[in-house]
Amino acid sequence: MVFQFQRRRDLLALLAYFLLTLVLTYPLILNFTTHVAGDGSDDPALAWNLWWVPYSLLNLGSSPIYTNYMFFPIGLNLGFYTLTYLNAFLAIPFQFAFGIIPAANINLILSFALSGFGAYLLVTYLLNRTRMNAEERGNETNPRILRLSASNFFFAAFAAGLVYAFSANKFLYASLGQFNIASSQWIPFYILFLLKIFDSPKPPLRYGFLLGFFLLAQALSEFIFASFLILFTFAYILYRLIKTRFQIKNQKSKIKNLLLAFLVFTIPMLPILAAMISDTLTEGDFIQQGLGFSNIFSADLVGFFVPSQLHPLFGSLVSRFSFPYINFMYLGFTALALAILALWKVKPARIWGFWFLLFALISLGPTLRINGAEFDLPMPFDALLEIPLIKGNRYPSRWSVMLTLSLAVLVGYGLAWFLNTVGRRQKTERGLIRFVLPAALCLLLVFEPLSTPLPLSNLQVPSIYSEIARGAGNFSVMEIPLAWRNGFRVTGSYRADSQAPIDRIFMYAQFYQTTQQHPILNGNTSRNPELKFQYFAEAPVLNSLVALQMGHEIDAATRARDKELAPRVLQFFGTRYIMWHSPFEETNRDVANKTRAYIEETFPATKISESYENGRGVVAYRANELPANESLILKPNDPLARLYFGEGWGALGGDEFWAQRKEAKLFLPLETPRDMKLALSRFESFGGPHWGISANGVEISQQTPPEAETQIAMIPKTLLRSGMNEITFSFDKTLPIAESPNHQNSLVVRSTGEEQGAFGHIFVNGIDESPNARGYNIVVINPETFQVEARENFDTFASEQESERMAEFIAQIPNGRIVAVAASDEASFHLTENAVNALKSLGAKQDLRGKFRWSHALIATKGEPQTAREAASEINVSQLVVGAAITERTAAASIGEIRIEPAP
């Protein structure tokens, strides 16, 4: 094969990288069956991946791209999640032989060793190419041309592999448990075959196949890195065109290889890409929110020269500098010195100097930061934020993989030139020159980014989960703390106050599922539509739990209501076990204990186990048996209505339920399947003469609405199952609300503080007209035309000047105009008296001063304060609805009441 494994030196290099990995990841080798690298933030979820992919395929017979084992029952499209499919497939034999934890560790060992080996092969190829080009041009006597002995040649390429495999940034990501980011081993293989295709006069098609294969391998390990390679490919093609002065003749074989690579990559990726595109078309562009913390997770220019905080000798130096988060990007002085030497002495290395500079600039992020000081200059990363999918990378520091590979190539060139030159001067290749000096340089290249001991995370599963796994039937497990996480925020978990760290214990619940193998309400993903979080954040009882976990108090009236609703909540979710976990952070101990007390006070459940294993406390409660509900009656203002409605519905809490997509999902929990009768009262369809219904993905029938307002459909028991069922309504088409029969205008205002969602929506006829930014968002509407005349955001958290500007804005609104107001994230910190009085002039009663991160919604007519409607809350979403309760541009139907009961 092209890798020439028969060569003894190649095998020696690969073996050396494996052995070095075992040493440099110490003490992982001593805890191989119980711990993984990480700090408990990302490692439990990424280890969960290794279980979920084969479990969904082999046990459930379903695609791993979709799951309701998290975010139960609403489920999740995992197209945007870092599912690391390839790592999961590679881990299958190890998982079945040794378990998930050893399988995860074997994957990590492979990622280090293969990273080194890939860079070694790449630099070996580049050095060979440089030497052959020199010999063809008759420059073999030029001292700048590399004419190496076999041993020096090997050391130069091997050293390059050390730089790439054991870089400080790779150790850093491993220490954070981000195995997806540590899985950068396929990048050098891809670039190797990209170069081979363009260097060969007539490259064989196997090069194109391998190019596509390694791009696919990287995409299935970490898609962001695959996007980097795609961008690099376009940049490299442009470089070659410029170099050849845009000569494109006789390039058919290269084009064929690139087309083959495209097919090899694209065809297996189609299901994932289809899932991503489908969610984007349905839910809108949710892949990026502003800068997405890219200004924080960027490299600092000074950080290139400051050792990692993980270094056993020099790690404390980081504390002397002003890095906003972590120093992502230490490069090492030995590596930089050899790189400079290569740029100075080896002409073919200079293009890699260009790539090094480009990737360094991108990794600096949207602003130039030097020891914490920011300079707002145009940066290359800004352009990447405009590219679809690519903009989903909110961590500029992740470009460190491309930067480090460029550095590794330069190190290979520099060391090759150095050994060649010194060897000539000494007239010998023995002793110091042949072995000692290269070995010393390799030791320095390993020592400078050293990150030993590597932080480890204990993933041993408490024994109670094995007992849960033996339970028969379909049921869910409620893990406490409740929490839902994506790449931008965490809703829930333990957090004593807004300044306290979010407790990472909730991440372990996802990994514990690998043992108990039942759905959980909690969830973790990378990107998701807003509803996936709001479904739970707005659910009764659950929202009280989340509030308690985050340091808020629950009043007596709410506690009494929760106690009344709790049995129905458990029954809806089919929850058999409630698992309370002690916090990681001692500062969160008090809120954790208050949450436990609430559980014991509110839920009809019995404690069955309390244990303290592996440094973590777990209390298990089993839900008491409750009488089954045979009938379901849903009205718009039912306190539990939120639980039953999935995607496709408008805001709840109005006078009707509004289906606003061609498909709208309803959840139906059943203890025993039976023939059911569905009745829809005050039904009005806008999109056409037919509507349909399906149960668990199987279409039942197309219904033709008769004159009667109540629609009837029968659901046979053969399509239903014990546990949670999905009933989907389908409609011919949707219409803008202004074109619907009996047209009514629609105004929906939804406000949340940071903890409950951090948004301030103002939907006017289904279109979100709000700036939806931190602080107060205001939209002014003409009451006659219902057209928006003005919209503005005022960041009253940031400054008093914003509050004064808001007061002036409100004062200038003409009388008679409809004014909709929604606070988002935090609006109180610099709220002034003038701003409060301006809101009161509209009819507001609430004064948010001193009410940190409260929600606040207001609908008023300027000049008629007595007509104002208002809602505000410390712990809940504030919502106001006037007219149709729609939150999208179109609607399909309105329904006054939904009734599902056993068929006669």
Short mmCIF file of N, CA and C in Angstrom, two decimals, residues 628-776:
data_model
loop_
_atom_site.label_atom_id
_atom_site.label_comp_id
_atom_site.label_asym_id
_atom_site.label_seq_id
_atom_site.Cartn_x
_atom_site.Cartn_y
_atom_site.Cartn_z
N ALA A 628 -54.04 4.64 36.00
CA ALA A 628 -53.87 5.08 34.62
C ALA A 628 -54.97 6.04 34.21
N ASN A 629 -54.60 7.04 33.40
CA ASN A 629 -55.57 7.96 32.80
C ASN A 629 -55.96 7.41 31.44
N GLU A 630 -57.21 7.07 31.27
CA GLU A 630 -57.64 6.49 30.00
C GLU A 630 -58.00 7.56 28.97
N SER A 631 -58.32 8.75 29.43
CA SER A 631 -58.74 9.82 28.52
C SER A 631 -57.82 11.02 28.65
N LEU A 632 -57.69 11.73 27.55
CA LEU A 632 -56.88 12.95 27.52
C LEU A 632 -57.73 14.09 26.98
N ILE A 633 -57.86 15.15 27.76
CA ILE A 633 -58.59 16.35 27.32
C ILE A 633 -57.64 17.53 27.43
N LEU A 634 -57.35 18.17 26.30
CA LEU A 634 -56.41 19.29 26.26
C LEU A 634 -57.13 20.57 25.89
N LYS A 635 -57.01 21.56 26.75
CA LYS A 635 -57.54 22.89 26.49
C LYS A 635 -56.38 23.88 26.48
N PRO A 636 -56.51 24.99 25.75
CA PRO A 636 -55.37 25.91 25.59
C PRO A 636 -54.75 26.39 26.90
N ASN A 637 -55.53 26.55 27.95
CA ASN A 637 -54.99 27.07 29.20
C ASN A 637 -54.76 25.99 30.24
N ASP A 638 -54.78 24.73 29.83
CA ASP A 638 -54.46 23.63 30.75
C ASP A 638 -53.02 23.81 31.24
N PRO A 639 -52.77 23.76 32.55
CA PRO A 639 -51.40 23.98 33.05
C PRO A 639 -50.40 22.94 32.55
N LEU A 640 -50.87 21.76 32.13
CA LEU A 640 -49.96 20.73 31.64
C LEU A 640 -49.92 20.64 30.12
N ALA A 641 -50.59 21.57 29.44
CA ALA A 641 -50.66 21.49 27.97
C ALA A 641 -49.28 21.47 27.33
N ARG A 642 -48.34 22.23 27.88
CA ARG A 642 -47.00 22.31 27.30
C ARG A 642 -46.40 20.92 27.07
N LEU A 643 -46.67 19.97 27.96
CA LEU A 643 -46.05 18.65 27.87
C LEU A 643 -46.46 17.91 26.60
N TYR A 644 -47.67 18.13 26.13
CA TYR A 644 -48.24 17.29 25.08
C TYR A 644 -47.92 17.77 23.67
N PHE A 645 -47.40 18.98 23.53
CA PHE A 645 -47.23 19.56 22.20
C PHE A 645 -45.75 19.63 21.81
N GLY A 646 -45.44 19.01 20.68
CA GLY A 646 -44.08 19.05 20.17
C GLY A 646 -43.93 20.11 19.10
N GLU A 647 -43.17 19.79 18.05
CA GLU A 647 -42.93 20.75 16.98
C GLU A 647 -44.19 20.98 16.16
N GLY A 648 -44.28 22.19 15.59
CA GLY A 648 -45.34 22.50 14.65
C GLY A 648 -46.48 23.32 15.20
N TRP A 649 -46.44 23.64 16.50
CA TRP A 649 -47.53 24.39 17.12
C TRP A 649 -47.08 25.80 17.46
N GLY A 650 -48.04 26.71 17.52
CA GLY A 650 -47.75 28.07 17.94
C GLY A 650 -47.62 28.17 19.44
N ALA A 651 -47.62 29.40 19.94
CA ALA A 651 -47.52 29.62 21.38
C ALA A 651 -48.75 29.07 22.08
N LEU A 652 -48.55 28.50 23.24
CA LEU A 652 -49.66 28.00 24.04
C LEU A 652 -50.11 29.10 25.00
N GLY A 653 -51.37 29.02 25.43
CA GLY A 653 -51.86 30.02 26.36
C GLY A 653 -52.83 31.01 25.76
N GLY A 654 -53.12 30.87 24.46
CA GLY A 654 -54.12 31.73 23.84
C GLY A 654 -55.50 31.12 23.98
N ASP A 655 -56.38 31.46 23.04
CA ASP A 655 -57.75 30.92 23.08
C ASP A 655 -57.88 29.63 22.30
N GLU A 656 -56.93 29.34 21.39
CA GLU A 656 -56.95 28.11 20.61
C GLU A 656 -55.54 27.55 20.52
N PHE A 657 -55.47 26.28 20.11
CA PHE A 657 -54.21 25.69 19.69
C PHE A 657 -54.03 26.03 18.22
N TRP A 658 -52.82 26.43 17.84
CA TRP A 658 -52.57 26.79 16.44
C TRP A 658 -51.51 25.86 15.86
N ALA A 659 -51.92 25.09 14.84
CA ALA A 659 -50.96 24.32 14.06
C ALA A 659 -50.40 25.25 13.00
N GLN A 660 -49.08 25.43 12.98
CA GLN A 660 -48.52 26.43 12.08
C GLN A 660 -47.53 25.83 11.06
N ARG A 661 -47.48 24.51 10.99
CA ARG A 661 -46.68 23.85 9.96
C ARG A 661 -47.54 22.79 9.29
N LYS A 662 -47.04 22.25 8.21
CA LYS A 662 -47.77 21.18 7.53
C LYS A 662 -47.85 19.92 8.39
N GLU A 663 -46.92 19.80 9.33
CA GLU A 663 -46.97 18.70 10.27
C GLU A 663 -46.85 19.25 11.68
N ALA A 664 -47.70 18.77 12.58
CA ALA A 664 -47.68 19.20 13.98
C ALA A 664 -47.76 17.97 14.86
N LYS A 665 -46.86 17.88 15.84
CA LYS A 665 -46.70 16.66 16.63
C LYS A 665 -47.38 16.79 18.00
N LEU A 666 -48.07 15.72 18.40
CA LEU A 666 -48.72 15.64 19.70
C LEU A 666 -48.25 14.37 20.39
N PHE A 667 -47.96 14.44 21.70
CA PHE A 667 -47.52 13.28 22.45
C PHE A 667 -48.69 12.65 23.19
N LEU A 668 -48.76 11.33 23.15
CA LEU A 668 -49.85 10.59 23.80
C LEU A 668 -49.26 9.44 24.61
N PRO A 669 -49.14 9.60 25.93
CA PRO A 669 -48.67 8.48 26.76
C PRO A 669 -49.81 7.50 27.05
N LEU A 670 -49.54 6.21 26.91
CA LEU A 670 -50.53 5.18 27.18
C LEU A 670 -49.90 4.06 28.00
N GLU A 671 -50.66 3.57 28.96
CA GLU A 671 -50.18 2.42 29.71
C GLU A 671 -50.44 1.13 28.95
N THR A 672 -51.64 1.05 28.34
CA THR A 672 -52.02 -0.13 27.57
C THR A 672 -52.62 0.31 26.24
N PRO A 673 -52.07 -0.13 25.11
CA PRO A 673 -52.63 0.26 23.82
C PRO A 673 -54.07 -0.23 23.67
N ARG A 674 -54.91 0.60 23.07
CA ARG A 674 -56.30 0.25 22.77
C ARG A 674 -56.78 1.15 21.65
N ASP A 675 -57.89 0.79 21.03
CA ASP A 675 -58.47 1.65 20.00
C ASP A 675 -58.87 2.97 20.65
N MET A 676 -58.46 4.08 20.01
CA MET A 676 -58.72 5.40 20.58
C MET A 676 -59.50 6.26 19.59
N LYS A 677 -60.30 7.15 20.15
CA LYS A 677 -61.07 8.10 19.36
C LYS A 677 -60.51 9.50 19.58
N LEU A 678 -60.19 10.18 18.48
CA LEU A 678 -59.66 11.54 18.53
C LEU A 678 -60.74 12.52 18.10
N ALA A 679 -60.99 13.53 18.92
CA ALA A 679 -61.98 14.56 18.59
C ALA A 679 -61.34 15.93 18.69
N LEU A 680 -61.48 16.73 17.63
CA LEU A 680 -60.95 18.08 17.58
C LEU A 680 -62.12 19.06 17.55
N SER A 681 -62.30 19.81 18.61
CA SER A 681 -63.42 20.75 18.70
C SER A 681 -63.02 22.11 18.14
N ARG A 682 -64.01 22.81 17.58
CA ARG A 682 -63.81 24.15 16.98
C ARG A 682 -62.62 24.13 16.03
N PHE A 683 -62.64 23.13 15.16
CA PHE A 683 -61.55 22.92 14.21
C PHE A 683 -61.75 23.80 12.98
N GLU A 684 -60.69 24.50 12.58
CA GLU A 684 -60.75 25.32 11.37
C GLU A 684 -59.44 25.15 10.61
N SER A 685 -59.55 24.58 9.41
CA SER A 685 -58.38 24.35 8.57
C SER A 685 -58.25 25.47 7.56
N PHE A 686 -57.02 26.01 7.40
CA PHE A 686 -56.80 27.13 6.49
C PHE A 686 -56.18 26.68 5.17
N GLY A 687 -55.47 25.57 5.20
CA GLY A 687 -54.60 25.24 4.07
C GLY A 687 -55.21 24.39 3.00
N GLY A 688 -56.41 23.88 3.15
CA GLY A 688 -56.97 23.03 2.12
C GLY A 688 -58.08 22.16 2.68
N PRO A 689 -58.68 21.36 1.81
CA PRO A 689 -59.86 20.59 2.22
C PRO A 689 -59.53 19.33 3.02
N HIS A 690 -58.27 18.95 3.09
CA HIS A 690 -57.94 17.70 3.75
C HIS A 690 -56.94 17.91 4.89
N TRP A 691 -57.06 17.07 5.87
CA TRP A 691 -56.02 16.97 6.89
C TRP A 691 -55.85 15.50 7.22
N GLY A 692 -54.66 15.14 7.64
CA GLY A 692 -54.37 13.74 7.89
C GLY A 692 -53.84 13.52 9.29
N ILE A 693 -53.74 12.27 9.66
CA ILE A 693 -53.24 11.92 10.98
C ILE A 693 -52.43 10.64 10.87
N SER A 694 -51.33 10.56 11.62
CA SER A 694 -50.52 9.35 11.67
C SER A 694 -50.16 9.07 13.12
N ALA A 695 -49.94 7.81 13.42
CA ALA A 695 -49.55 7.40 14.77
C ALA A 695 -48.22 6.67 14.69
N ASN A 696 -47.24 7.18 15.39
CA ASN A 696 -45.90 6.58 15.42
C ASN A 696 -45.36 6.35 14.02
N GLY A 697 -45.59 7.34 13.15
CA GLY A 697 -45.04 7.32 11.81
C GLY A 697 -45.87 6.59 10.77
N VAL A 698 -46.99 5.99 11.16
CA VAL A 698 -47.85 5.26 10.22
C VAL A 698 -49.11 6.06 9.96
N GLU A 699 -49.37 6.39 8.69
CA GLU A 699 -50.55 7.19 8.35
C GLU A 699 -51.82 6.38 8.57
N ILE A 700 -52.80 7.02 9.19
CA ILE A 700 -54.07 6.36 9.47
C ILE A 700 -55.06 6.63 8.35
N SER A 701 -55.31 7.89 8.10
CA SER A 701 -56.29 8.23 7.06
C SER A 701 -56.20 9.71 6.74
N GLN A 702 -56.75 10.05 5.59
CA GLN A 702 -56.96 11.46 5.23
C GLN A 702 -58.38 11.83 5.62
N GLN A 703 -58.53 12.93 6.30
CA GLN A 703 -59.85 13.35 6.77
C GLN A 703 -60.37 14.49 5.89
N THR A 704 -61.65 14.46 5.58
CA THR A 704 -62.29 15.56 4.87
C THR A 704 -63.21 16.28 5.84
N PRO A 705 -62.91 17.52 6.17
CA PRO A 705 -63.73 18.21 7.18
C PRO A 705 -65.18 18.36 6.72
N PRO A 706 -66.14 17.86 7.49
CA PRO A 706 -67.55 18.10 7.18
C PRO A 706 -67.96 19.46 7.69
N GLU A 707 -69.24 19.73 7.62
CA GLU A 707 -69.73 21.03 8.08
C GLU A 707 -69.51 21.22 9.57
N ALA A 708 -69.57 20.14 10.33
CA ALA A 708 -69.45 20.24 11.79
C ALA A 708 -68.08 20.75 12.17
N GLU A 709 -68.03 21.50 13.27
CA GLU A 709 -66.77 22.04 13.75
C GLU A 709 -65.92 21.00 14.45
N THR A 710 -66.51 19.89 14.85
CA THR A 710 -65.76 18.84 15.55
C THR A 710 -65.35 17.76 14.56
N GLN A 711 -64.06 17.51 14.50
CA GLN A 711 -63.51 16.49 13.60
C GLN A 711 -63.22 15.22 14.40
N ILE A 712 -63.51 14.08 13.80
CA ILE A 712 -63.34 12.80 14.47
C ILE A 712 -62.38 11.92 13.67
N ALA A 713 -61.48 11.24 14.36
CA ALA A 713 -60.62 10.25 13.72
C ALA A 713 -60.43 9.09 14.69
N MET A 714 -60.31 7.88 14.13
CA MET A 714 -60.11 6.69 14.95
C MET A 714 -58.66 6.24 14.82
N ILE A 715 -58.05 5.89 15.96
CA ILE A 715 -56.66 5.43 15.99
C ILE A 715 -56.65 3.98 16.45
N PRO A 716 -56.33 3.03 15.56
CA PRO A 716 -56.36 1.61 15.96
C PRO A 716 -55.23 1.28 16.93
N LYS A 717 -55.51 0.35 17.82
CA LYS A 717 -54.52 0.00 18.85
C LYS A 717 -53.28 -0.67 18.27
N THR A 718 -53.42 -1.22 17.05
CA THR A 718 -52.27 -1.87 16.43
C THR A 718 -51.15 -0.89 16.11
N LEU A 719 -51.48 0.40 16.04
CA LEU A 719 -50.47 1.42 15.75
C LEU A 719 -49.93 2.08 17.01
N LEU A 720 -50.49 1.73 18.14
CA LEU A 720 -50.09 2.35 19.40
C LEU A 720 -49.22 1.39 20.21
N ARG A 721 -48.50 1.93 21.17
CA ARG A 721 -47.62 1.12 21.99
C ARG A 721 -47.71 1.56 23.45
N SER A 722 -47.27 0.70 24.31
CA SER A 722 -47.20 1.06 25.72
C SER A 722 -46.07 2.05 25.92
N GLY A 723 -46.37 3.14 26.59
CA GLY A 723 -45.40 4.21 26.76
C GLY A 723 -45.78 5.42 25.94
N MET A 724 -44.79 6.10 25.40
CA MET A 724 -45.04 7.35 24.67
C MET A 724 -45.33 7.09 23.21
N ASN A 725 -46.40 7.72 22.71
CA ASN A 725 -46.77 7.65 21.30
C ASN A 725 -46.71 9.04 20.69
N GLU A 726 -46.41 9.10 19.40
CA GLU A 726 -46.39 10.36 18.68
C GLU A 726 -47.53 10.39 17.67
N ILE A 727 -48.43 11.33 17.87
CA ILE A 727 -49.54 11.54 16.94
C ILE A 727 -49.21 12.77 16.11
N THR A 728 -49.19 12.62 14.80
CA THR A 728 -48.81 13.72 13.91
C THR A 728 -49.99 14.13 13.05
N PHE A 729 -50.34 15.42 13.11
CA PHE A 729 -51.36 15.99 12.24
C PHE A 729 -50.67 16.51 10.98
N SER A 730 -51.26 16.26 9.83
CA SER A 730 -50.69 16.77 8.58
C SER A 730 -51.75 17.55 7.82
N PHE A 731 -51.29 18.59 7.12
CA PHE A 731 -52.19 19.50 6.42
C PHE A 731 -51.68 19.71 5.00
N ASP A 732 -52.61 20.01 4.08
CA ASP A 732 -52.24 20.19 2.68
C ASP A 732 -51.24 21.32 2.50
N LYS A 733 -51.50 22.43 3.16
CA LYS A 733 -50.61 23.58 3.03
C LYS A 733 -50.86 24.54 4.18
N THR A 734 -50.03 25.55 4.26
CA THR A 734 -50.20 26.59 5.27
C THR A 734 -50.39 27.93 4.57
N LEU A 735 -50.98 28.89 5.29
CA LEU A 735 -51.22 30.22 4.75
C LEU A 735 -50.74 31.28 5.73
N PRO A 736 -50.28 32.43 5.24
CA PRO A 736 -50.04 33.55 6.15
C PRO A 736 -51.33 33.89 6.89
N ILE A 737 -51.22 34.27 8.14
CA ILE A 737 -52.41 34.52 8.94
C ILE A 737 -53.30 35.59 8.32
N ALA A 738 -52.70 36.55 7.60
CA ALA A 738 -53.48 37.62 6.98
C ALA A 738 -54.36 37.10 5.85
N GLU A 739 -54.03 35.92 5.29
CA GLU A 739 -54.80 35.36 4.18
C GLU A 739 -55.77 34.29 4.64
N SER A 740 -55.77 33.98 5.92
CA SER A 740 -56.62 32.89 6.42
C SER A 740 -58.06 33.35 6.56
N PRO A 741 -59.02 32.41 6.52
CA PRO A 741 -60.42 32.76 6.75
C PRO A 741 -60.59 33.37 8.14
N ASN A 742 -61.54 34.25 8.26
CA ASN A 742 -61.80 34.91 9.55
C ASN A 742 -60.51 35.52 10.10
N HIS A 743 -59.81 36.20 9.22
CA HIS A 743 -58.48 36.76 9.55
C HIS A 743 -58.49 37.55 10.85
N GLN A 744 -57.53 37.25 11.69
CA GLN A 744 -57.32 38.03 12.90
C GLN A 744 -55.83 38.33 13.02
N ASN A 745 -55.51 39.53 13.45
CA ASN A 745 -54.11 39.88 13.63
C ASN A 745 -53.53 39.09 14.79
N SER A 746 -52.22 38.96 14.76
CA SER A 746 -51.54 38.16 15.77
C SER A 746 -50.38 38.95 16.35
N LEU A 747 -50.32 39.00 17.67
CA LEU A 747 -49.20 39.63 18.37
C LEU A 747 -48.85 38.75 19.57
N VAL A 748 -47.64 38.22 19.56
CA VAL A 748 -47.16 37.36 20.64
C VAL A 748 -45.85 37.92 21.16
N VAL A 749 -45.79 38.19 22.46
CA VAL A 749 -44.57 38.68 23.10
C VAL A 749 -44.09 37.62 24.08
N ARG A 750 -42.82 37.23 23.94
CA ARG A 750 -42.24 36.21 24.83
C ARG A 750 -40.90 36.73 25.35
N SER A 751 -40.76 36.72 26.66
CA SER A 751 -39.56 37.27 27.30
C SER A 751 -39.01 36.27 28.32
N THR A 752 -37.68 36.12 28.34
CA THR A 752 -37.04 35.30 29.38
C THR A 752 -35.75 35.95 29.83
N GLY A 753 -35.42 35.71 31.08
CA GLY A 753 -34.09 36.04 31.56
C GLY A 753 -33.08 35.03 31.06
N GLU A 754 -31.83 35.26 31.39
CA GLU A 754 -30.75 34.41 30.87
C GLU A 754 -30.93 32.95 31.24
N GLU A 755 -31.40 32.68 32.43
CA GLU A 755 -31.46 31.30 32.92
C GLU A 755 -32.54 30.48 32.23
N GLN A 756 -33.60 31.13 31.76
CA GLN A 756 -34.71 30.40 31.15
C GLN A 756 -34.69 30.40 29.63
N GLY A 757 -33.74 31.05 29.00
CA GLY A 757 -33.69 31.03 27.55
C GLY A 757 -33.02 32.22 26.90
N ALA A 758 -32.99 33.37 27.60
CA ALA A 758 -32.29 34.56 27.11
C ALA A 758 -32.82 35.02 25.75
N PHE A 759 -34.11 35.27 25.66
CA PHE A 759 -34.66 35.82 24.43
C PHE A 759 -35.75 36.83 24.75
N GLY A 760 -36.02 37.68 23.76
CA GLY A 760 -37.11 38.65 23.84
C GLY A 760 -37.79 38.73 22.49
N HIS A 761 -38.72 37.82 22.23
CA HIS A 761 -39.39 37.74 20.94
C HIS A 761 -40.63 38.63 20.91
N ILE A 762 -40.85 39.25 19.76
CA ILE A 762 -42.09 39.98 19.52
C ILE A 762 -42.57 39.57 18.13
N PHE A 763 -43.52 38.64 18.08
CA PHE A 763 -44.03 38.11 16.82
C PHE A 763 -45.24 38.93 16.37
N VAL A 764 -45.13 39.53 15.20
CA VAL A 764 -46.22 40.30 14.61
C VAL A 764 -46.69 39.52 13.39
N ASN A 765 -47.90 38.98 13.48
CA ASN A 765 -48.42 38.09 12.43
C ASN A 765 -47.42 36.98 12.10
N GLY A 766 -46.82 36.45 13.15
CA GLY A 766 -45.94 35.30 13.02
C GLY A 766 -44.50 35.62 12.70
N ILE A 767 -44.17 36.88 12.44
CA ILE A 767 -42.80 37.27 12.10
C ILE A 767 -42.15 37.91 13.32
N ASP A 768 -40.98 37.42 13.69
CA ASP A 768 -40.30 37.97 14.85
C ASP A 768 -39.67 39.31 14.46
N GLU A 769 -40.30 40.39 14.87
CA GLU A 769 -39.85 41.73 14.54
C GLU A 769 -38.90 42.29 15.59
N SER A 770 -38.66 41.56 16.64
CA SER A 770 -37.80 42.04 17.73
C SER A 770 -36.33 41.99 17.34
N PRO A 771 -35.53 42.97 17.77
CA PRO A 771 -34.08 42.84 17.61
C PRO A 771 -33.53 41.65 18.39
N ASN A 772 -34.28 41.23 19.43
CA ASN A 772 -33.95 40.04 20.22
C ASN A 772 -32.51 40.08 20.73
N ALA A 773 -32.17 41.19 21.36
CA ALA A 773 -30.84 41.35 21.95
C ALA A 773 -30.99 41.64 23.44
N ARG A 774 -29.88 41.60 24.14
CA ARG A 774 -29.91 41.79 25.59
C ARG A 774 -30.49 43.15 25.95
N GLY A 775 -31.26 43.18 27.04
CA GLY A 775 -31.90 44.41 27.47
C GLY A 775 -33.36 44.44 27.06
N TYR A 776 -33.87 45.64 26.82
CA TYR A 776 -35.27 45.80 26.39
C TYR A 776 -35.35 45.89 24.87
#
